[in-house]
Amino acid sequence: MSVHERRSGSEITERRLLQSTVEVARHVFASAAASVFLVDQETGELVFEAVSGEGEKHLIGTRFPPGTGIAGWVAASGQPMIADEVTAVPQFAHDAAESTGYVPHSIMAAPVIREETCIGVLEVLDRSSDWRGELADVDLLAMLAAQAAYGLELLLRLRRSEAAGPATAGGDDVHLLLQRISARVPRGAGPADPTALKLLAVAEELLH
């Protein structure tokens, strides 16, 4: 398999990983939509990379200027935010929301952190008030965002090892990272387990 073919496979897996994350987040919170923005490292723009629910058929690839809306504030600050009434918070950008075709009443957003840098934002729109878990909503969302970050880190390292040619030390490094991911996955019957299992399944697929 050529480097180009392996890279294309990694990009497909990255999309599957992010899509899996938003689908689980939407299911866990019984929300109208969930999405992942990644920060374009060259322009600072926020780019829709995965969407589940409202807008999933047309928002992928849509860009917003740096700092736009609640997602922009979370990306810039590296802090999570819950806005149960978006019109009550100054960070909400009504025009940007309207341009997506869906204006939510509530938004919950958590940063996706890699090596102490915010590389994206996981966002949930209009979560159900009926769902109640053992963790606070924002803590569970932050956990899902962290798992997405671990998976992305794995993919980035795999790409570097692919670019360097047939892996020996690089491959070992990826396996060590997989072990670190496994060690951080919550155990037991918690609501995040489906995501953990999906992310680990994607990681294992990459290594074979």
mmCIF file of C-alpha atoms in Angstrom:
data_model
loop_
_atom_site.group_PDB
_atom_site.id
_atom_site.type_symbol
_atom_site.label_atom_id
_atom_site.label_comp_id
_atom_site.label_asym_id
_atom_site.label_seq_id
_atom_site.Cartn_x
_atom_site.Cartn_y
_atom_site.Cartn_z
ATOM 1 C CA MET A 1 0.000 0.000 0.000
ATOM 2 C CA SER A 2 1.398 3.431 -0.962
ATOM 3 C CA VAL A 3 1.858 6.339 1.456
ATOM 4 C CA HIS A 4 -0.955 8.169 -0.365
ATOM 5 C CA GLU A 5 -3.308 5.204 0.059
ATOM 6 C CA ARG A 6 -2.428 4.879 3.756
ATOM 7 C CA ARG A 7 -2.958 8.632 4.263
ATOM 8 C CA SER A 8 -6.357 8.468 2.538
ATOM 9 C CA GLY A 9 -7.270 5.574 4.815
ATOM 10 C CA SER A 10 -6.251 7.606 7.873
ATOM 11 C CA GLU A 11 -8.370 10.566 6.737
ATOM 12 C CA ILE A 12 -11.396 8.309 6.290
ATOM 13 C CA THR A 13 -10.807 6.859 9.756
ATOM 14 C CA GLU A 14 -10.450 10.374 11.226
ATOM 15 C CA ARG A 15 -13.849 11.290 9.817
ATOM 16 C CA ARG A 16 -15.340 8.072 11.178
ATOM 17 C CA LEU A 17 -13.846 8.766 14.601
ATOM 18 C CA LEU A 18 -15.230 12.316 14.726
ATOM 19 C CA GLN A 19 -18.607 11.203 13.363
ATOM 20 C CA SER A 20 -18.777 8.464 15.984
ATOM 21 C CA THR A 21 -18.052 11.028 18.705
ATOM 22 C CA VAL A 22 -20.860 13.393 17.655
ATOM 23 C CA GLU A 23 -23.342 10.562 17.203
ATOM 24 C CA VAL A 24 -22.668 9.269 20.710
ATOM 25 C CA ALA A 25 -22.814 12.793 22.168
ATOM 26 C CA ARG A 26 -26.156 13.411 20.481
ATOM 27 C CA HIS A 27 -27.497 10.078 21.750
ATOM 28 C CA VAL A 28 -26.216 10.524 25.320
ATOM 29 C CA PHE A 29 -27.786 13.975 25.697
ATOM 30 C CA ALA A 30 -30.836 13.257 23.497
ATOM 31 C CA SER A 31 -30.032 16.512 21.744
ATOM 32 C CA ALA A 32 -31.192 18.080 18.485
ATOM 33 C CA ALA A 33 -27.635 18.065 17.155
ATOM 34 C CA ALA A 34 -23.986 17.552 18.038
ATOM 35 C CA SER A 35 -20.966 18.688 16.066
ATOM 36 C CA VAL A 36 -17.193 18.941 16.071
ATOM 37 C CA PHE A 37 -15.367 22.019 14.826
ATOM 38 C CA LEU A 38 -11.640 21.807 14.194
ATOM 39 C CA VAL A 39 -9.484 24.937 14.148
ATOM 40 C CA ASP A 40 -7.741 25.538 10.808
ATOM 41 C CA GLN A 41 -4.123 25.898 11.914
ATOM 42 C CA GLU A 42 -3.321 28.336 9.085
ATOM 43 C CA THR A 43 -6.329 30.667 9.218
ATOM 44 C CA GLY A 44 -7.716 30.118 12.723
ATOM 45 C CA GLU A 45 -11.164 29.521 11.197
ATOM 46 C CA LEU A 46 -13.616 27.070 12.777
ATOM 47 C CA VAL A 47 -14.504 24.242 10.386
ATOM 48 C CA PHE A 48 -17.438 21.851 10.764
ATOM 49 C CA GLU A 49 -15.793 18.404 10.534
ATOM 50 C CA ALA A 50 -18.596 16.170 11.844
ATOM 51 C CA VAL A 51 -22.310 16.753 12.465
ATOM 52 C CA SER A 52 -25.114 14.549 13.777
ATOM 53 C CA GLY A 53 -28.735 15.707 13.682
ATOM 54 C CA GLU A 54 -29.750 19.176 12.477
ATOM 55 C CA GLY A 55 -27.532 20.255 9.578
ATOM 56 C CA GLU A 56 -25.742 16.938 9.112
ATOM 57 C CA LYS A 57 -26.475 16.881 5.371
ATOM 58 C CA HIS A 58 -25.021 20.269 4.465
ATOM 59 C CA LEU A 59 -22.745 21.720 7.173
ATOM 60 C CA ILE A 60 -19.574 19.614 6.765
ATOM 61 C CA GLY A 61 -16.777 21.892 5.585
ATOM 62 C CA THR A 62 -18.595 25.133 6.508
ATOM 63 C CA ARG A 63 -16.200 27.708 7.974
ATOM 64 C CA PHE A 64 -16.602 30.553 10.443
ATOM 65 C CA PRO A 65 -14.090 33.320 11.233
ATOM 66 C CA PRO A 66 -11.939 32.895 14.372
ATOM 67 C CA GLY A 67 -13.806 33.760 17.574
ATOM 68 C CA THR A 68 -17.295 33.311 16.106
ATOM 69 C CA GLY A 69 -20.007 32.502 18.635
ATOM 70 C CA ILE A 70 -19.813 30.227 21.659
ATOM 71 C CA ALA A 71 -17.629 27.700 19.809
ATOM 72 C CA GLY A 72 -15.203 30.503 18.973
ATOM 73 C CA TRP A 73 -15.069 31.603 22.600
ATOM 74 C CA VAL A 74 -14.435 28.024 23.780
ATOM 75 C CA ALA A 75 -11.703 27.545 21.146
ATOM 76 C CA ALA A 76 -9.991 30.792 22.192
ATOM 77 C CA SER A 77 -10.308 30.289 25.951
ATOM 78 C CA GLY A 78 -9.909 26.513 26.171
ATOM 79 C CA GLN A 79 -12.783 26.495 28.676
ATOM 80 C CA PRO A 80 -16.143 24.677 28.420
ATOM 81 C CA MET A 81 -19.416 26.613 28.412
ATOM 82 C CA ILE A 82 -23.088 25.860 29.018
ATOM 83 C CA ALA A 83 -25.679 28.371 27.826
ATOM 84 C CA ASP A 84 -29.168 27.150 28.713
ATOM 85 C CA GLU A 85 -30.607 30.306 27.119
ATOM 86 C CA VAL A 86 -28.284 31.418 24.335
ATOM 87 C CA THR A 87 -29.812 34.887 24.034
ATOM 88 C CA ALA A 88 -28.644 35.580 27.596
ATOM 89 C CA VAL A 89 -24.938 35.201 26.788
ATOM 90 C CA PRO A 90 -22.972 37.802 24.799
ATOM 91 C CA GLN A 91 -20.842 35.163 23.067
ATOM 92 C CA PHE A 92 -23.803 33.769 21.102
ATOM 93 C CA ALA A 93 -23.712 34.768 17.413
ATOM 94 C CA HIS A 94 -27.307 34.730 16.172
ATOM 95 C CA ASP A 95 -26.386 35.513 12.548
ATOM 96 C CA ALA A 96 -23.900 32.625 12.408
ATOM 97 C CA ALA A 97 -26.457 30.215 13.896
ATOM 98 C CA GLU A 98 -29.126 31.405 11.491
ATOM 99 C CA SER A 99 -26.787 30.781 8.553
ATOM 100 C CA THR A 100 -26.655 27.074 9.490
ATOM 101 C CA GLY A 101 -30.444 26.763 9.148
ATOM 102 C CA TYR A 102 -31.039 25.994 12.835
ATOM 103 C CA VAL A 103 -31.070 28.448 15.757
ATOM 104 C CA PRO A 104 -30.837 26.587 19.100
ATOM 105 C CA HIS A 105 -32.203 27.606 22.476
ATOM 106 C CA SER A 106 -29.301 26.066 24.397
ATOM 107 C CA ILE A 107 -25.680 25.186 23.616
ATOM 108 C CA MET A 108 -23.104 23.191 25.518
ATOM 109 C CA ALA A 109 -19.520 23.218 24.250
ATOM 110 C CA ALA A 110 -16.186 21.720 25.369
ATOM 111 C CA PRO A 111 -12.678 22.213 23.962
ATOM 112 C CA VAL A 112 -10.775 19.429 22.190
ATOM 113 C CA ILE A 113 -7.274 19.765 23.652
ATOM 114 C CA ARG A 114 -4.078 18.342 22.135
ATOM 115 C CA GLU A 115 -0.737 18.955 23.833
ATOM 116 C CA GLU A 116 -2.213 21.865 25.825
ATOM 117 C CA THR A 117 -3.527 23.518 22.665
ATOM 118 C CA CYS A 118 -7.200 23.759 21.735
ATOM 119 C CA ILE A 119 -7.535 22.184 18.280
ATOM 120 C CA GLY A 120 -11.320 22.092 18.167
ATOM 121 C CA VAL A 121 -14.677 22.218 19.928
ATOM 122 C CA LEU A 122 -17.324 19.576 20.623
ATOM 123 C CA GLU A 123 -20.763 21.186 20.747
ATOM 124 C CA VAL A 124 -24.254 19.913 21.677
ATOM 125 C CA LEU A 125 -27.408 21.831 20.740
ATOM 126 C CA ASP A 126 -30.688 21.707 22.655
ATOM 127 C CA ARG A 127 -30.002 18.727 24.892
ATOM 128 C CA SER A 128 -32.982 17.088 26.568
ATOM 129 C CA SER A 129 -33.793 18.198 30.096
ATOM 130 C CA ASP A 130 -34.950 14.638 30.869
ATOM 131 C CA TRP A 131 -31.477 13.082 30.759
ATOM 132 C CA ARG A 132 -29.703 12.925 34.079
ATOM 133 C CA GLY A 133 -26.485 10.953 34.607
ATOM 134 C CA GLU A 134 -24.008 10.532 37.424
ATOM 135 C CA LEU A 135 -21.746 13.218 35.984
ATOM 136 C CA ALA A 136 -22.565 16.877 35.405
ATOM 137 C CA ASP A 137 -23.422 17.494 31.756
ATOM 138 C CA VAL A 138 -20.358 19.621 31.116
ATOM 139 C CA ASP A 139 -18.052 17.036 32.732
ATOM 140 C CA LEU A 140 -19.415 14.266 30.535
ATOM 141 C CA LEU A 141 -19.098 16.440 27.425
ATOM 142 C CA ALA A 142 -15.493 17.265 28.377
ATOM 143 C CA MET A 143 -14.814 13.525 28.716
ATOM 144 C CA LEU A 144 -16.168 12.879 25.227
ATOM 145 C CA ALA A 145 -14.056 15.752 23.853
ATOM 146 C CA ALA A 146 -10.951 14.302 25.556
ATOM 147 C CA GLN A 147 -11.545 10.905 23.984
ATOM 148 C CA ALA A 148 -11.860 12.539 20.557
ATOM 149 C CA ALA A 149 -8.556 14.343 21.218
ATOM 150 C CA TYR A 150 -6.802 11.072 22.131
ATOM 151 C CA GLY A 151 -8.057 9.493 18.928
ATOM 152 C CA LEU A 152 -6.920 12.456 16.836
ATOM 153 C CA GLU A 153 -3.518 12.361 18.506
ATOM 154 C CA LEU A 154 -3.219 8.712 17.558
ATOM 155 C CA LEU A 155 -4.064 9.500 13.952
ATOM 156 C CA LEU A 156 -1.587 12.382 13.753
ATOM 157 C CA ARG A 157 1.215 10.158 15.072
ATOM 158 C CA LEU A 158 0.240 7.412 12.678
ATOM 159 C CA ARG A 159 0.400 9.861 9.761
ATOM 160 C CA ARG A 160 3.868 10.979 10.805
ATOM 161 C CA SER A 161 5.068 7.380 11.000
ATOM 162 C CA GLU A 162 3.524 6.672 7.572
ATOM 163 C CA ALA A 163 5.259 9.695 6.069
ATOM 164 C CA ALA A 164 8.582 8.492 7.487
ATOM 165 C CA GLY A 165 8.245 5.140 5.683
ATOM 166 C CA PRO A 166 7.872 1.592 6.984
ATOM 167 C CA ALA A 167 7.479 2.025 10.702
ATOM 168 C CA THR A 168 9.574 0.437 13.380
ATOM 169 C CA ALA A 169 10.094 2.921 16.212
ATOM 170 C CA GLY A 170 7.094 4.990 15.013
ATOM 171 C CA GLY A 171 4.851 1.943 15.124
ATOM 172 C CA ASP A 172 5.981 1.155 18.636
ATOM 173 C CA ASP A 173 5.165 4.752 19.578
ATOM 174 C CA VAL A 174 1.623 4.355 18.237
ATOM 175 C CA HIS A 175 1.125 1.173 20.230
ATOM 176 C CA LEU A 176 2.319 2.932 23.376
ATOM 177 C CA LEU A 177 -0.178 5.721 22.717
ATOM 178 C CA LEU A 178 -2.957 3.159 22.269
ATOM 179 C CA GLN A 179 -2.049 1.727 25.663
ATOM 180 C CA ARG A 180 -2.280 5.235 27.158
ATOM 181 C CA ILE A 181 -5.700 5.734 25.580
ATOM 182 C CA SER A 182 -6.916 2.404 26.934
ATOM 183 C CA ALA A 183 -5.656 3.299 30.409
ATOM 184 C CA ARG A 184 -7.648 6.553 30.397
ATOM 185 C CA VAL A 185 -10.912 5.103 29.138
ATOM 186 C CA PRO A 186 -13.498 5.042 31.946
ATOM 187 C CA ARG A 187 -14.418 1.547 33.039
ATOM 188 C CA GLY A 188 -17.703 0.262 34.376
ATOM 189 C CA ALA A 189 -21.251 0.923 33.283
ATOM 190 C CA GLY A 190 -20.978 4.677 32.739
ATOM 191 C CA PRO A 191 -22.688 6.424 29.840
ATOM 192 C CA ALA A 192 -19.371 7.188 28.077
ATOM 193 C CA ASP A 193 -18.552 3.510 27.509
ATOM 194 C CA PRO A 194 -20.081 3.314 23.988
ATOM 195 C CA THR A 195 -17.788 6.104 22.829
ATOM 196 C CA ALA A 196 -14.774 4.519 24.469
ATOM 197 C CA LEU A 197 -15.441 1.231 22.753
ATOM 198 C CA LYS A 198 -15.956 2.890 19.372
ATOM 199 C CA LEU A 199 -12.765 4.947 19.682
ATOM 200 C CA LEU A 200 -10.727 1.918 20.686
ATOM 201 C CA ALA A 201 -12.204 -0.083 17.811
ATOM 202 C CA VAL A 202 -11.094 2.657 15.393
ATOM 203 C CA ALA A 203 -7.620 2.689 16.953
ATOM 204 C CA GLU A 204 -7.277 -1.069 16.653
ATOM 205 C CA GLU A 205 -8.394 -0.876 13.024
ATOM 206 C CA LEU A 206 -5.585 1.591 12.325
ATOM 207 C CA LEU A 207 -2.977 -0.754 13.701
ATOM 208 C CA HIS A 208 -3.876 -3.699 11.475
#
